[in-house]
Short mmCIF file of C-alpha atoms in Angstrom, two decimals:
data_model
loop_
_atom_site.label_atom_id
_atom_site.label_comp_id
_atom_site.label_asym_id
_atom_site.label_seq_id
_atom_site.Cartn_x
_atom_site.Cartn_y
_atom_site.Cartn_z
CA UNK A 27 -0.04 0.03 -0.02
CA UNK A 28 1.33 3.44 -0.86
CA UNK A 29 0.25 6.74 0.58
CA UNK A 30 1.48 10.12 -0.65
CA UNK A 31 1.59 13.10 1.60
CA UNK A 32 2.13 16.26 -0.52
CA UNK A 33 2.04 19.89 0.35
CA UNK A 34 3.96 22.69 2.13
CA UNK A 35 2.30 22.15 5.57
CA UNK A 36 5.20 20.27 7.22
CA UNK A 37 3.46 20.60 10.60
CA UNK A 38 0.38 18.64 9.61
CA UNK A 39 2.51 16.09 7.66
CA UNK A 40 4.79 15.52 10.65
CA UNK A 41 1.75 15.01 12.89
CA UNK A 42 0.25 12.45 10.56
CA UNK A 43 3.52 10.58 10.34
CA UNK A 44 3.75 10.52 14.17
CA UNK A 45 0.22 8.99 14.29
CA UNK A 46 1.11 6.29 11.76
CA UNK A 47 4.29 5.48 13.65
CA UNK A 48 2.49 5.22 16.97
CA UNK A 49 -0.12 2.86 15.61
CA UNK A 50 2.45 0.70 13.85
CA UNK A 51 3.70 -2.34 15.76
CA UNK A 52 7.39 -1.99 14.96
CA UNK A 53 10.05 0.44 14.02
CA UNK A 54 9.46 2.59 10.86
CA UNK A 55 12.18 2.82 8.17
CA UNK A 56 12.99 6.36 7.20
CA UNK A 57 14.71 6.92 3.83
CA UNK A 58 16.06 10.14 2.20
CA UNK A 59 14.82 9.64 -1.35
CA UNK A 60 17.09 12.32 -2.67
CA UNK A 61 20.11 10.13 -1.77
CA UNK A 62 18.57 6.84 -2.70
CA UNK A 63 20.05 4.71 -5.48
CA UNK A 64 17.66 3.17 -8.02
CA UNK A 65 19.33 -0.18 -7.56
CA UNK A 66 18.22 -0.20 -3.93
CA UNK A 67 14.46 -0.08 -4.78
CA UNK A 68 13.84 -3.85 -5.07
CA UNK A 69 15.22 -4.63 -1.67
CA UNK A 70 13.55 -1.57 -0.13
CA UNK A 71 10.11 -2.01 -1.68
CA UNK A 72 9.55 -5.71 -1.92
CA UNK A 73 12.25 -7.24 0.27
CA UNK A 74 11.32 -8.80 3.60
CA UNK A 75 13.01 -8.81 6.92
CA UNK A 76 13.67 -11.51 9.38
CA UNK A 77 12.56 -9.37 12.35
CA UNK A 78 9.09 -8.28 11.24
CA UNK A 79 6.09 -9.46 9.28
CA UNK A 80 5.07 -6.00 8.34
CA UNK A 81 7.03 -2.88 7.33
CA UNK A 82 6.42 0.82 7.36
CA UNK A 83 8.69 2.70 4.95
CA UNK A 84 8.73 6.48 4.91
CA UNK A 85 10.50 7.97 1.84
CA UNK A 86 11.07 11.71 1.72
CA UNK A 87 11.77 13.79 -1.40
CA UNK A 88 12.08 10.86 -3.80
CA UNK A 89 10.87 13.01 -6.67
CA UNK A 90 14.00 15.12 -6.37
CA UNK A 91 15.97 12.14 -7.46
CA UNK A 92 15.10 11.84 -11.16
CA UNK A 93 16.41 8.31 -11.70
CA UNK A 94 14.80 6.91 -8.53
CA UNK A 95 11.52 8.62 -9.34
CA UNK A 96 11.44 7.29 -12.86
CA UNK A 97 12.36 3.80 -11.63
CA UNK A 98 9.83 3.87 -8.87
CA UNK A 99 6.95 3.67 -11.25
CA UNK A 100 7.73 0.02 -12.20
CA UNK A 101 7.54 -1.09 -8.56
CA UNK A 102 4.23 0.58 -7.59
CA UNK A 103 2.05 -2.49 -8.49
CA UNK A 104 4.63 -4.96 -7.02
CA UNK A 105 4.78 -3.78 -3.43
CA UNK A 106 3.35 -6.55 -1.12
CA UNK A 107 0.34 -5.89 1.08
CA UNK A 108 2.41 -6.30 4.29
CA UNK A 109 4.55 -3.24 3.26
CA UNK A 110 3.18 0.22 3.70
CA UNK A 111 5.10 2.88 1.89
CA UNK A 112 4.62 6.65 2.71
CA UNK A 113 5.97 9.10 0.17
CA UNK A 114 6.45 12.65 1.48
CA UNK A 115 6.75 15.24 -1.24
CA UNK A 116 6.39 19.04 -0.89
CA UNK A 117 5.53 19.36 -4.65
CA UNK A 118 4.84 16.82 -7.33
CA UNK A 119 5.19 17.09 -11.04
CA UNK A 120 1.88 15.90 -12.32
CA UNK A 121 3.31 15.37 -15.76
CA UNK A 122 5.57 12.48 -14.78
CA UNK A 123 4.61 8.85 -15.46
CA UNK A 124 5.21 7.95 -11.83
CA UNK A 125 2.71 10.55 -10.63
CA UNK A 126 0.06 9.27 -13.03
CA UNK A 127 0.63 5.73 -11.83
CA UNK A 128 0.38 6.84 -8.23
CA UNK A 129 -3.08 8.49 -8.86
CA UNK A 130 -4.36 5.10 -9.96
CA UNK A 131 -2.81 2.97 -7.25
CA UNK A 132 -2.04 5.15 -4.24
CA UNK A 133 -3.92 7.36 -1.72
CA UNK A 134 -2.82 10.95 -2.27
CA UNK A 135 -3.34 13.34 0.62
CA UNK A 136 -2.72 17.09 0.23
CA UNK A 137 -1.52 19.30 3.09
CA UNK A 138 -1.65 22.92 1.97
CA UNK A 139 0.12 25.61 3.87
CA UNK A 140 -2.31 27.99 5.67
CA UNK A 141 -2.39 31.42 4.26
CA UNK A 142 -3.09 34.84 5.82
CA UNK A 143 -6.81 34.59 5.15
CA UNK A 144 -6.95 31.28 7.06
CA UNK A 145 -6.91 33.21 10.40
CA UNK A 146 -10.35 31.84 11.50
CA UNK A 147 -9.20 28.34 10.85
CA UNK A 148 -6.05 29.01 12.85
CA UNK A 149 -8.12 30.46 15.76
CA UNK A 150 -10.37 27.44 15.82
CA UNK A 151 -7.41 25.11 15.66
CA UNK A 152 -5.49 26.78 18.52
CA UNK A 153 -8.55 26.67 20.78
CA UNK A 154 -8.87 23.00 20.09
CA UNK A 155 -5.19 22.38 20.64
CA UNK A 156 -5.36 24.28 23.94
CA UNK A 157 -8.37 22.28 25.05
CA UNK A 158 -6.44 18.97 24.49
CA UNK A 159 -3.68 20.34 26.63
CA UNK A 160 -6.06 21.38 29.42
CA UNK A 161 -5.81 25.05 28.73
CA UNK A 162 -9.09 27.14 28.36
CA UNK A 163 -8.47 29.64 25.56
CA UNK A 164 -11.45 31.91 24.59
CA UNK A 165 -12.13 33.39 21.22
CA UNK A 166 -10.65 36.73 21.95
CA UNK A 167 -7.45 35.21 23.30
CA UNK A 168 -7.21 32.91 20.21
CA UNK A 169 -7.60 36.02 18.01
CA UNK A 170 -4.91 37.78 19.96
CA UNK A 171 -2.59 34.84 19.63
CA UNK A 172 -3.07 34.49 15.88
CA UNK A 173 -2.77 38.19 15.42
CA UNK A 174 0.44 38.10 17.44
CA UNK A 175 2.09 35.06 15.86
CA UNK A 176 0.40 34.59 12.49
CA UNK A 177 -1.08 31.37 11.03
CA UNK A 178 2.10 29.29 11.03
CA UNK A 179 1.26 26.16 12.99
CA UNK A 180 4.78 25.58 14.15
CA UNK A 181 4.93 29.04 15.64
CA UNK A 182 1.37 28.72 17.13
CA UNK A 183 2.41 25.36 18.75
CA UNK A 184 5.57 26.96 20.27
CA UNK A 185 3.52 29.91 21.56
CA UNK A 186 1.07 27.48 23.13
CA UNK A 187 3.93 25.73 24.88
CA UNK A 188 4.73 29.05 26.56
CA UNK A 189 1.13 29.70 27.58
CA UNK A 190 0.32 26.26 28.93
CA UNK A 191 2.32 26.95 32.16
CA UNK A 192 0.09 29.90 32.95
CA UNK A 193 -2.95 29.69 35.16
CA UNK A 194 -4.89 32.30 33.22
CA UNK A 195 -4.44 33.50 29.61
CA UNK A 196 -5.88 36.82 28.31
CA UNK A 197 -5.12 38.92 25.17
CA UNK A 198 -3.08 41.29 27.40
CA UNK A 199 -1.05 38.37 28.81
CA UNK A 200 -0.45 37.07 25.32
CA UNK A 201 0.84 40.49 24.29
CA UNK A 202 3.24 40.48 27.20
CA UNK A 203 4.42 36.85 26.96
CA UNK A 204 4.45 36.06 23.23
CA UNK A 205 6.90 37.88 20.96
CA UNK A 206 5.33 39.49 17.92
CA UNK A 207 6.23 38.06 14.50
CA UNK A 208 7.50 40.27 11.68
CA UNK A 209 4.11 40.81 10.21
CA UNK A 210 2.66 42.00 13.50
CA UNK A 211 5.62 44.40 13.89
CA UNK A 212 4.97 45.75 10.38
CA UNK A 213 1.26 46.39 11.20
CA UNK A 214 2.20 48.24 14.36
CA UNK A 215 5.01 50.20 12.63
CA UNK A 216 2.83 51.41 9.80
CA UNK A 217 -0.07 52.17 12.16
CA UNK A 218 2.24 54.26 14.22
CA UNK A 219 3.30 56.28 11.22
CA UNK A 220 -0.33 56.80 10.23
CA UNK A 221 -1.06 58.15 13.71
CA UNK A 222 1.58 60.76 13.17
CA UNK A 223 3.82 59.41 16.02
CA UNK A 224 7.20 60.23 14.62
CA UNK A 225 9.17 59.41 17.82
CA UNK A 226 7.26 56.14 18.07
CA UNK A 227 8.35 55.21 14.45
CA UNK A 228 11.98 55.98 15.27
CA UNK A 229 11.89 53.99 18.40
CA UNK A 230 10.31 50.90 16.74
CA UNK A 231 12.78 51.04 13.84
CA UNK A 232 15.67 50.88 16.27
CA UNK A 233 14.32 47.56 17.56
CA UNK A 234 13.30 46.05 14.22
CA UNK A 235 16.70 46.84 12.73
CA UNK A 236 18.32 44.44 15.14
CA UNK A 237 16.71 41.32 13.70
CA UNK A 238 15.00 42.11 10.35
CA UNK A 239 16.17 42.29 6.80
CA UNK A 240 15.49 45.81 5.36
CA UNK A 241 14.38 44.64 1.96
CA UNK A 242 11.87 42.19 3.42
CA UNK A 243 10.60 44.90 5.76
CA UNK A 244 10.23 47.37 2.82
CA UNK A 245 8.25 44.74 0.88
CA UNK A 246 5.87 44.14 3.76
CA UNK A 247 5.44 47.86 4.42
CA UNK A 248 4.77 48.41 0.65
CA UNK A 249 1.99 45.87 1.04
CA UNK A 250 0.51 47.93 3.77
CA UNK A 251 0.59 51.04 1.56
CA UNK A 252 -1.24 49.14 -1.13
CA UNK A 253 -3.89 47.97 1.37
CA UNK A 254 -4.26 51.56 2.59
CA UNK A 255 -4.83 52.85 -0.88
CA UNK A 256 -7.37 50.01 -1.51
CA UNK A 257 -9.34 50.82 1.60
CA UNK A 258 -9.62 54.52 0.64
CA UNK A 259 -11.34 53.88 -2.69
CA UNK A 260 -13.87 51.14 -1.74
CA UNK A 261 -17.17 51.02 0.00
CA UNK A 262 -16.78 47.30 0.79
CA UNK A 263 -16.30 46.08 4.33
CA UNK A 264 -12.83 45.31 5.65
CA UNK A 265 -13.62 41.59 5.67
CA UNK A 266 -14.85 41.67 2.06
CA UNK A 267 -11.73 43.55 1.02
CA UNK A 268 -9.59 40.94 2.85
CA UNK A 269 -11.36 38.10 0.92
CA UNK A 270 -10.85 39.92 -2.43
CA UNK A 271 -7.15 40.31 -1.66
CA UNK A 272 -6.73 36.95 0.01
CA UNK A 273 -5.25 38.29 3.13
CA UNK A 274 -5.81 38.25 6.86
CA UNK A 275 -8.44 41.02 7.83
CA UNK A 276 -6.56 41.64 11.05
CA UNK A 277 -3.97 43.88 9.28
CA UNK A 278 -6.64 45.70 7.33
CA UNK A 279 -8.73 46.33 10.43
CA UNK A 280 -5.80 48.15 12.11
CA UNK A 281 -5.63 50.82 9.35
CA UNK A 282 -9.26 50.82 8.16
CA UNK A 283 -10.46 53.75 10.25
CA UNK A 284 -7.38 55.80 9.40
CA UNK A 285 -7.87 55.00 5.64
CA UNK A 286 -11.37 56.47 5.66
CA UNK A 287 -10.12 59.64 7.37
CA UNK A 288 -7.32 60.12 4.91
CA UNK A 289 -9.14 59.38 1.73
CA UNK A 290 -7.45 58.87 -1.66
CA UNK A 291 -5.41 62.09 -1.34
CA UNK A 292 -3.94 60.94 1.95
CA UNK A 293 -3.15 57.52 0.55
CA UNK A 294 -1.35 59.18 -2.27
CA UNK A 295 1.09 60.81 0.07
CA UNK A 296 2.13 57.30 1.37
CA UNK A 297 2.42 56.04 -2.22
CA UNK A 298 4.68 58.82 -3.23
CA UNK A 299 6.86 58.39 -0.10
CA UNK A 300 7.43 54.75 -0.71
CA UNK A 301 7.88 55.17 -4.43
CA UNK A 302 10.73 57.57 -3.64
CA UNK A 303 12.21 55.12 -1.20
CA UNK A 304 11.90 52.39 -3.72
CA UNK A 305 13.76 54.38 -6.30
CA UNK A 306 16.47 55.21 -3.78
CA UNK A 307 17.00 51.56 -3.06
CA UNK A 308 17.46 50.75 -6.64
CA UNK A 309 19.52 53.71 -7.81
CA UNK A 310 21.59 54.98 -4.79
CA UNK A 311 24.08 53.67 -2.26
CA UNK A 312 22.08 55.07 0.63
CA UNK A 313 21.44 52.82 3.60
CA UNK A 314 18.11 50.99 3.00
CA UNK A 315 17.26 51.38 6.66
CA UNK A 316 17.66 55.12 6.36
CA UNK A 317 15.35 55.22 3.27
CA UNK A 318 12.63 53.18 5.00
CA UNK A 319 12.79 55.39 8.10
CA UNK A 320 12.67 58.56 5.99
CA UNK A 321 9.59 57.35 4.19
CA UNK A 322 7.80 56.48 7.38
CA UNK A 323 8.72 59.78 9.04
CA UNK A 324 7.55 61.65 5.97
CA UNK A 325 4.16 59.86 6.17
CA UNK A 326 4.03 60.56 10.01
CA UNK A 327 4.79 64.30 9.49
CA UNK A 328 2.24 64.62 6.66
CA UNK A 329 -0.45 62.89 8.56
CA UNK A 330 0.09 65.01 11.58
CA UNK A 331 -0.80 67.94 9.40
CA UNK A 332 -3.81 66.16 7.99
CA UNK A 333 -5.04 65.25 11.50
CA UNK A 334 -4.91 68.88 12.49
#
């Protein structure tokens, strides 16, 4: 029997593998398919063992090995019933002969990575996970945790490990105990600029500079500028805009009120500031951190004037 686990959600795949291993009466065999030799396939897939009647073989990244992947196709129908093979593949080329054979003979399970707009799924999941661990986590706390950490299940699980030792968990406690991820820092940084808090922008930049890549930060901030501009020209609700853009509504909610106050003209100021910074990054030798800070301060100063 062959089962294929495919997708970028390594957390869910790892969890499923552990379930299979715990229910298997024996020791699983783990193989790095990228380093496997095609000549080893017969012994691996149809060979028996003196120590067990059944075998569980877990092969990872076999499709990265072209010769092995091509050869694997001829063994698919010949694997004995007492041998269970699990193929773990992040991505599969559906054009290959092996893949087409697998669709006819194997169980293919997909594990897609959660995206920004899966925040509600992440909130429900973390509440359920907490419950299994004996921790009562209400909806507001779950929202705060996902807003703080994001939808990455590995990071959510690590955050839960920190919270499980506490007697009580509230949104405020989550804010104090759980470190914000990069996206959360970007939300807060851009929101601070929109409030006209120049000193706050400078203070936050000094902290972010210690652990973030300036080009990644600029890309994320540019996304915030795009969201700001979008919110100023639409009558749709924040949730509907988030669905249209395929993003988490959390970030949009933080700037929605400001966007309505600024209007398209106000958003244009942010677009110009970041366009100038983008040109500076591409054409000058200026420090990218300086260009980012200058753009944010320009927005902050301009919006102080607008607020008045």
